[in-house]
CSV table of C-alpha atoms and ligand atoms in Angstrom, one decimal:
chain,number,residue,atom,x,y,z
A,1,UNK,CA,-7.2,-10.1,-7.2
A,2,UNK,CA,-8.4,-6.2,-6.7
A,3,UNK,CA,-11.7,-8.1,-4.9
A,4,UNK,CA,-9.6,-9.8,-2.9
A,5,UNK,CA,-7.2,-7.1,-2.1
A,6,UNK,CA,-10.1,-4.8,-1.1
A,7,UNK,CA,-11.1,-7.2,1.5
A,8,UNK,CA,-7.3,-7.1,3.2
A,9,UNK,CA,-7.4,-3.2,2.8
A,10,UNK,CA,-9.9,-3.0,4.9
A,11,UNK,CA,-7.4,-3.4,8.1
A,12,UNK,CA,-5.5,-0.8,6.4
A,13,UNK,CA,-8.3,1.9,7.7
A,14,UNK,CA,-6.7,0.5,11.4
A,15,UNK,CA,-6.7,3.8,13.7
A,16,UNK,CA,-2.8,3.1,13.4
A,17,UNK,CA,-2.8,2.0,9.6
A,18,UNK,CA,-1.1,3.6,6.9
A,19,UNK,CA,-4.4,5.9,5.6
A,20,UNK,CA,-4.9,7.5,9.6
A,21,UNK,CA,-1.4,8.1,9.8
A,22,UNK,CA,-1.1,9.9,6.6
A,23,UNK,CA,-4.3,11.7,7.4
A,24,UNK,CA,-2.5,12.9,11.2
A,25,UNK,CA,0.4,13.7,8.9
A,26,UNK,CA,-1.1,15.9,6.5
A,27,UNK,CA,-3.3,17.6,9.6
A,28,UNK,CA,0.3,18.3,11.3
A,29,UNK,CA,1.7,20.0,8.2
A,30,UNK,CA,-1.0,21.9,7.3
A,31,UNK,CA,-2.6,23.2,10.4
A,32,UNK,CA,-3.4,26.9,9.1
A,33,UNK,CA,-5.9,24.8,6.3
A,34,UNK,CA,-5.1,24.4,2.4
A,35,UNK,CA,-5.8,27.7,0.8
A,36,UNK,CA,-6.7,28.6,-2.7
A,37,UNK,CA,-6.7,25.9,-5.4
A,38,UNK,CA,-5.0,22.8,-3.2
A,39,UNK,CA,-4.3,20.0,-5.2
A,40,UNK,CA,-3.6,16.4,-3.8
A,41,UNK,CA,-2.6,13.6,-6.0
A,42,UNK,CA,-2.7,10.0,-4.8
A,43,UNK,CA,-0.5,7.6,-6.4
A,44,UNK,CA,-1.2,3.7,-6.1
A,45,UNK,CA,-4.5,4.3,-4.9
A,46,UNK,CA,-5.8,0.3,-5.0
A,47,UNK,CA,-9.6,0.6,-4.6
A,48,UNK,CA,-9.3,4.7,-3.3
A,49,UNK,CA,-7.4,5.4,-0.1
A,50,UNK,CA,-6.0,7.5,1.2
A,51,UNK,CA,-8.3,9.4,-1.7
A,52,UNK,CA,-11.6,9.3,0.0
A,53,UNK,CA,-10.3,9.6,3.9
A,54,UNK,CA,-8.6,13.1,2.4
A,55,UNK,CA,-11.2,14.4,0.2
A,56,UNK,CA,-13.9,13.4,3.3
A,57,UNK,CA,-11.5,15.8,5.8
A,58,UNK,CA,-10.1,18.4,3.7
A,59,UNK,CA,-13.2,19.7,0.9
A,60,UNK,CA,-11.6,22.1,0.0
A,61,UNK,CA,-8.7,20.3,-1.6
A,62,UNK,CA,-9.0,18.4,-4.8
A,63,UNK,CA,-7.6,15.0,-4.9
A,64,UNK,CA,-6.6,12.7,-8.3
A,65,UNK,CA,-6.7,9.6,-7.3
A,66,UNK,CA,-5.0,7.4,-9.4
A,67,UNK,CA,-3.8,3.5,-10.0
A,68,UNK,CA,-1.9,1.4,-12.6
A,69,UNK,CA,-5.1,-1.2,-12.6
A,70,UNK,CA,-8.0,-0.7,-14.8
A,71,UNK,CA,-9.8,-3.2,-11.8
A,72,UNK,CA,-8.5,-1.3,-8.8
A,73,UNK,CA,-9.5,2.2,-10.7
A,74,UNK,CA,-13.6,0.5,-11.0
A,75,UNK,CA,-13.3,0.0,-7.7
A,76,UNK,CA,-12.2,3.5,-6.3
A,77,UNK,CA,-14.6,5.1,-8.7
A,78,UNK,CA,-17.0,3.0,-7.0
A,79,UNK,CA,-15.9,4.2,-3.7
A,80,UNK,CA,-15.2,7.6,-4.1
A,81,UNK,CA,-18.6,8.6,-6.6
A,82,UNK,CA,-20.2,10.8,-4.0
A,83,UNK,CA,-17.0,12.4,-3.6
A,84,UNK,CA,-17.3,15.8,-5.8
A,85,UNK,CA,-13.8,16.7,-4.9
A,86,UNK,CA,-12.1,13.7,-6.0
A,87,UNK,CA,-10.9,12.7,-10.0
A,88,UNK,CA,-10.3,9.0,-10.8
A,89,UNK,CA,-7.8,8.6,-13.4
A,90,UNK,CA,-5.5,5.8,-14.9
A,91,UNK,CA,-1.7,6.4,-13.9
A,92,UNK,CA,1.4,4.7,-14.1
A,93,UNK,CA,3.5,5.9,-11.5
A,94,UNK,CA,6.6,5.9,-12.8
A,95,UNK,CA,4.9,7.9,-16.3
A,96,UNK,CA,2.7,10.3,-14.8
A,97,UNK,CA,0.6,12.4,-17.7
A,98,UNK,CA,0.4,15.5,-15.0
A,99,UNK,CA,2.3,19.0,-15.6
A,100,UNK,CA,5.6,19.5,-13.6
A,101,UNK,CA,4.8,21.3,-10.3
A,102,UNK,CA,1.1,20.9,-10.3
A,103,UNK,CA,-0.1,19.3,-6.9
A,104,UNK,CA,0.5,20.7,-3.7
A,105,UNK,CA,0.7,17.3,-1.9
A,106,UNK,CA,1.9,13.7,-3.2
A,107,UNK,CA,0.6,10.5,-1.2
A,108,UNK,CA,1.1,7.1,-1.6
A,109,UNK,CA,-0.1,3.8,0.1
A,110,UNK,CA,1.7,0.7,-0.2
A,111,UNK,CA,2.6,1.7,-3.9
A,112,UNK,CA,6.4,2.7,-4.0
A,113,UNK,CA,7.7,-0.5,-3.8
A,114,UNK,CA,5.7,-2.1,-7.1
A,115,UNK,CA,7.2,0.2,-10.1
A,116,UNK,CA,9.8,-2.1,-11.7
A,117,UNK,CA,11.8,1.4,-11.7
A,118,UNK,CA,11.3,3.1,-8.4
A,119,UNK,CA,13.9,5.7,-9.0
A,120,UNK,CA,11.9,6.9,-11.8
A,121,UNK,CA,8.6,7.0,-9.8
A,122,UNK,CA,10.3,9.0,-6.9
A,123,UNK,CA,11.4,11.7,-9.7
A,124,UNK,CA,7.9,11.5,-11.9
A,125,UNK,CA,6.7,12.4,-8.0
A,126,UNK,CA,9.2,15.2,-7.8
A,127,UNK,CA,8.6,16.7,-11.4
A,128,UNK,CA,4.5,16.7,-10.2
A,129,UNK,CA,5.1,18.5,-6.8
A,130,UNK,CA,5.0,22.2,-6.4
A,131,UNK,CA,7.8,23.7,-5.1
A,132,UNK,CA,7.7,23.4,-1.1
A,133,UNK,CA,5.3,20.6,-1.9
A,134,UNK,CA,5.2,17.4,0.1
A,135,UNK,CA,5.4,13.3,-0.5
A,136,UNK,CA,3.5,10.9,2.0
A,137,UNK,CA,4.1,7.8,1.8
A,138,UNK,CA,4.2,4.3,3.7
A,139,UNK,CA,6.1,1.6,2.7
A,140,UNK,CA,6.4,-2.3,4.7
A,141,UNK,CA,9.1,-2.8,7.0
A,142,UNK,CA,7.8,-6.1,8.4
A,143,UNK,CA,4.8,-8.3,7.0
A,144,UNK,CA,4.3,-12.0,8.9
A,145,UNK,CA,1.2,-12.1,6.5
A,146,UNK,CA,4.2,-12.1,3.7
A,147,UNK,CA,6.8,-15.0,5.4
A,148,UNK,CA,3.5,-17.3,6.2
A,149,UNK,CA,3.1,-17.2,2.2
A,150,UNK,CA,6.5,-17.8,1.9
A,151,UNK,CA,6.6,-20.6,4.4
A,152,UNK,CA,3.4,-22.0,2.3
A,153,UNK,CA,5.8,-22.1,-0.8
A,154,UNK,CA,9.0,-23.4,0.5
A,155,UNK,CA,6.4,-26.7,1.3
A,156,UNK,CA,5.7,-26.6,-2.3
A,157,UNK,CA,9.1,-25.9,-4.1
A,158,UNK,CA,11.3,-27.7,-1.3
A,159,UNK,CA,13.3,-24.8,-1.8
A,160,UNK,CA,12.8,-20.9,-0.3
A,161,UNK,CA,11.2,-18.9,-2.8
A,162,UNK,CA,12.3,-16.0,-4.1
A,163,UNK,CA,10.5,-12.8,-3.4
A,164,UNK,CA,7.4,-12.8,-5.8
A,165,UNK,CA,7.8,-10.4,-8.7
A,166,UNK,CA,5.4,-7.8,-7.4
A,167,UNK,CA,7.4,-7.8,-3.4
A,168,UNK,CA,6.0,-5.8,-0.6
A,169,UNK,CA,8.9,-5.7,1.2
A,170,UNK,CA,11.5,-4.6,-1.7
A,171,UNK,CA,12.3,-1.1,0.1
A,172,UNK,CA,12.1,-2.6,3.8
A,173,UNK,CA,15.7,-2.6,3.6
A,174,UNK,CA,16.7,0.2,6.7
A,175,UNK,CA,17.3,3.7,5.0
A,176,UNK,CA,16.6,2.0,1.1
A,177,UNK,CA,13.8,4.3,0.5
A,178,UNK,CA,14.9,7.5,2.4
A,179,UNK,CA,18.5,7.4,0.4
A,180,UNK,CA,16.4,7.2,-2.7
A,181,UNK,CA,14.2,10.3,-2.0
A,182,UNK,CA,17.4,11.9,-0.9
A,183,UNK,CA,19.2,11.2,-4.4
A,184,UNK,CA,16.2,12.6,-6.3
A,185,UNK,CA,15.9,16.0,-5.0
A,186,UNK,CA,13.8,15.6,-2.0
A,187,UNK,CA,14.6,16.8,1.1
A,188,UNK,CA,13.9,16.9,5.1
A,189,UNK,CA,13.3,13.3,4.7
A,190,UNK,CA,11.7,11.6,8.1
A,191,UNK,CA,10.4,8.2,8.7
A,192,UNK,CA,8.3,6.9,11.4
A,193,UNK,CA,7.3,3.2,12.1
A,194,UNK,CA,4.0,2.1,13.3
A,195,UNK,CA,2.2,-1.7,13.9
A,196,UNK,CA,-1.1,-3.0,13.5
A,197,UNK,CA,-2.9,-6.7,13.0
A,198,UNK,CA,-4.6,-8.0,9.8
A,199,UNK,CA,-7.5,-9.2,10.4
A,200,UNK,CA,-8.3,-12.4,8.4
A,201,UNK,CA,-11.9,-13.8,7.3
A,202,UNK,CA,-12.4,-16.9,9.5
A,203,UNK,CA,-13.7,-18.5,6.5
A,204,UNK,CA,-11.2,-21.5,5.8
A,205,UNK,CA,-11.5,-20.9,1.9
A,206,UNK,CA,-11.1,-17.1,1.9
A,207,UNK,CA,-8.2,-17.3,4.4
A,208,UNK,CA,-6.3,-20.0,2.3
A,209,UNK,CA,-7.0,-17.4,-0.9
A,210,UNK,CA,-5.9,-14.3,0.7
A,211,UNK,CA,-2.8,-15.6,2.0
A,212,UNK,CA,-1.7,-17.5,-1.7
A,213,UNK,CA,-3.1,-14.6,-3.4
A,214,UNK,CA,0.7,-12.9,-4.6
A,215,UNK,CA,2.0,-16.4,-5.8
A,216,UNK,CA,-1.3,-17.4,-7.5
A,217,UNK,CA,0.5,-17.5,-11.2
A,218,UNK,CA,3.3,-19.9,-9.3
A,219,UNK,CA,0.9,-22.4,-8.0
A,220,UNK,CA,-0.9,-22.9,-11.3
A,221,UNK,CA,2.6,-22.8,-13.1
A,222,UNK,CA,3.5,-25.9,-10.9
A,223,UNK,CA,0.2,-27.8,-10.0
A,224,UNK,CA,1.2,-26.8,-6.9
A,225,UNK,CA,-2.3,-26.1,-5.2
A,226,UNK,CA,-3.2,-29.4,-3.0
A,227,UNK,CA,0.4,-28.8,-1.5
A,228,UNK,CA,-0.4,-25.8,-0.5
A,229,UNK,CA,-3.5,-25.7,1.4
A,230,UNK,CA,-1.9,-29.0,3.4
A,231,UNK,CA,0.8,-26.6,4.5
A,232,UNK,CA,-1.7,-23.8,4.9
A,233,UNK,CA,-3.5,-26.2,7.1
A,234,UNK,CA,-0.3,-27.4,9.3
A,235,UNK,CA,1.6,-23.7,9.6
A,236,UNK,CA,-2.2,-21.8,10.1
A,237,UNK,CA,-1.3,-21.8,13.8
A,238,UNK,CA,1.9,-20.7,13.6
A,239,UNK,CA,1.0,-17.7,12.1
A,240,UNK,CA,-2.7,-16.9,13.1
A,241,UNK,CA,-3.9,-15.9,16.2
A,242,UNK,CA,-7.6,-16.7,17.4
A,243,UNK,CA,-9.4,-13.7,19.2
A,244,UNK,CA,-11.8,-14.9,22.0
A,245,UNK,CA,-14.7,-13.6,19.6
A,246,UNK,CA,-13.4,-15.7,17.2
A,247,UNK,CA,-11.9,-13.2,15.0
A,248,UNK,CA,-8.6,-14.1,13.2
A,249,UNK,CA,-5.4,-12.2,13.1
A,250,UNK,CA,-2.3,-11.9,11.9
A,251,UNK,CA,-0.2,-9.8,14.0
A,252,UNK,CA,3.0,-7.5,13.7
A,253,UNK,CA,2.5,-5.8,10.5
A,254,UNK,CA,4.8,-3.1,10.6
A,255,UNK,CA,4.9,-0.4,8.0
A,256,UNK,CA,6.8,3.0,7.6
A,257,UNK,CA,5.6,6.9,7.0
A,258,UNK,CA,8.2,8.4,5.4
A,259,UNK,CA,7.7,12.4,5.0
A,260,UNK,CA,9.3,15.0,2.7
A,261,UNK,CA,9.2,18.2,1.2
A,262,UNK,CA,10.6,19.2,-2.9
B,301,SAM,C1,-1.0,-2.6,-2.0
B,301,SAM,S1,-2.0,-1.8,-3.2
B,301,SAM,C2,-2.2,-0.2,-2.3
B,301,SAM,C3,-3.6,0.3,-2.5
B,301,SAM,C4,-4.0,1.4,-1.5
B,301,SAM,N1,-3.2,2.6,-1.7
B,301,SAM,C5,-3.9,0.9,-0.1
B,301,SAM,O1,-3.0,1.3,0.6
B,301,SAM,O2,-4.7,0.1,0.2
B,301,SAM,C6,-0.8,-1.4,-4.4
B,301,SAM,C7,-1.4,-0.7,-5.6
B,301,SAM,O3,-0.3,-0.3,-6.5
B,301,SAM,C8,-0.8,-0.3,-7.8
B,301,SAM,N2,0.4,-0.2,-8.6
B,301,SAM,C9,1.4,-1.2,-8.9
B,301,SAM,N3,2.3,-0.7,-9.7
B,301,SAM,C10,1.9,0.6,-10.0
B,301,SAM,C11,2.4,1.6,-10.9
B,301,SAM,N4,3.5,1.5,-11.6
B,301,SAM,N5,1.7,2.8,-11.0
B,301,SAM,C12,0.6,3.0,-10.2
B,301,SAM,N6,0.0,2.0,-9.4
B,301,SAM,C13,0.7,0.9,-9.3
B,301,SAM,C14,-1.5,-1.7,-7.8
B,301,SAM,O4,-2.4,-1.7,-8.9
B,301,SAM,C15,-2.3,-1.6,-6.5
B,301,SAM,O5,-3.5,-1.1,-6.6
């Protein structure tokens, strides 16, 4: 799974992906530099970004980067080891083991909307922050990668799923996430929206994996694996797009920076 994550995450690194546009974000808000003893934690970190891409540009600061995943936390120590201003450390997001108003900054990839309680992650976030301090964080608004899964499984079930327990898209409702910030203390909430393609391998095996990787457990529970990759094979064209270099997409991926200040 974090192997096979790693290899989607690499479109996240997309000039307008979630880790740039955090990084333009935190350039914006911090123009005169981060003085003194700056202190970044990343929450959700998967295999390490936004970690590295803020320790690279900002040397001064020191970043935690941290992860729920004992697999997701080999890989980002993997990735950010020649990093001397970056930590690696196990951390449930909605328990953090960090002081009350200790980090500067708060960031967050694709990690609010997996904590079974996300009110309690948004206030462990606002008991970490310094005064003044601010949360980055992106969240999915609209994932074609996710409904091609899902059209894969109605196949199987004969029925429309329901959302798989760990759902990308369980704060895409319009204003969900913002209200929720709002109601724990944080304030001068903004959101912006920006698109980008996945790129998927053009190996037939690795594609049909990728896309059936969040409803692995299902498909095992109901020997439901030859129906799958048939309607992998009859809805690939629906949903993937064949570059003239033979590269293969999934386009529309639309995700959300949402920006605010304790
Ligand atoms: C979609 S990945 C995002 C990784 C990386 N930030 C990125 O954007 O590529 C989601 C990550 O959230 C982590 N996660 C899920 N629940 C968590 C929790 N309660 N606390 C911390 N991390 C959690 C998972 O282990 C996974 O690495």
């Amino acid at each position: 799974m974090a192997s096979l994550y790693e290899k989607i995450a690499k479109n996240h690194n997309h000039e307008s992906g979630p880790f740039h546009t955090i990084l333009k974000s935190i350039k914006q808000k911090y123009r005169a530099g981060m003085s003194g003893d700056f202190r970044v934690l990343d929450l959700a970190a998967g295999h390490g970004e936004p970690s590295s891409m803020i320790a690279k540009e900002f040397p001064n600061a020191h970043v935690t980067c941290t992860d729920i995943s004992e697999d997701m936390i080999a890989l980002a120590e993997a990735s950010t080891v020649y990093l001397p201003n970056v930590t690696v450390s196990l951390a449930d997001m909605a328990d953090l083991q960090f002081e009350s108003n200790s980090f500067d900054l708060i960031t967050c990839s694709y990690g609010f909307m997996f904590p079974e309680d996300k009110n309690k992650a948004i206030s462990e976030a606002h008991r970490c922050l310094k005064d003044g301090g601010y949360l980055m964080a992106t969240t999915w608004n609209k994932l074609p990668f996710m409904k091609f899964t899902a059209d894969i499984m109605t196949e199987v079930l004969g029925e429309t799923p329901p959302p798989p327990p760990l759902n990308p898209m369980s704060l895409s409702e319009p204003n969900l996430f913002e209200n929720m910030l709002k109601d724990n203390g944080f304030q001068d909430v903004q959101s912006y929206t920006s698109t980008y393609p996945m790129i998927v391998s053009s190996d037939h095996e690795l594609k049909f994996k990728t896309l059936t990787m969040l409803v692995k457990d299902k498909l095992d529970e109901v020997d439901g694996w030859d129906k799958a990759r048939r309607a992998f094979d009859a809805l690939s064209e629906k949903y993937i797009t064949v570059d003239e270099d033979g590269t293969c997409l999934v386009d529309g991926n639309t995700f959300k920076l949402t920006v605010c200040r304790k």
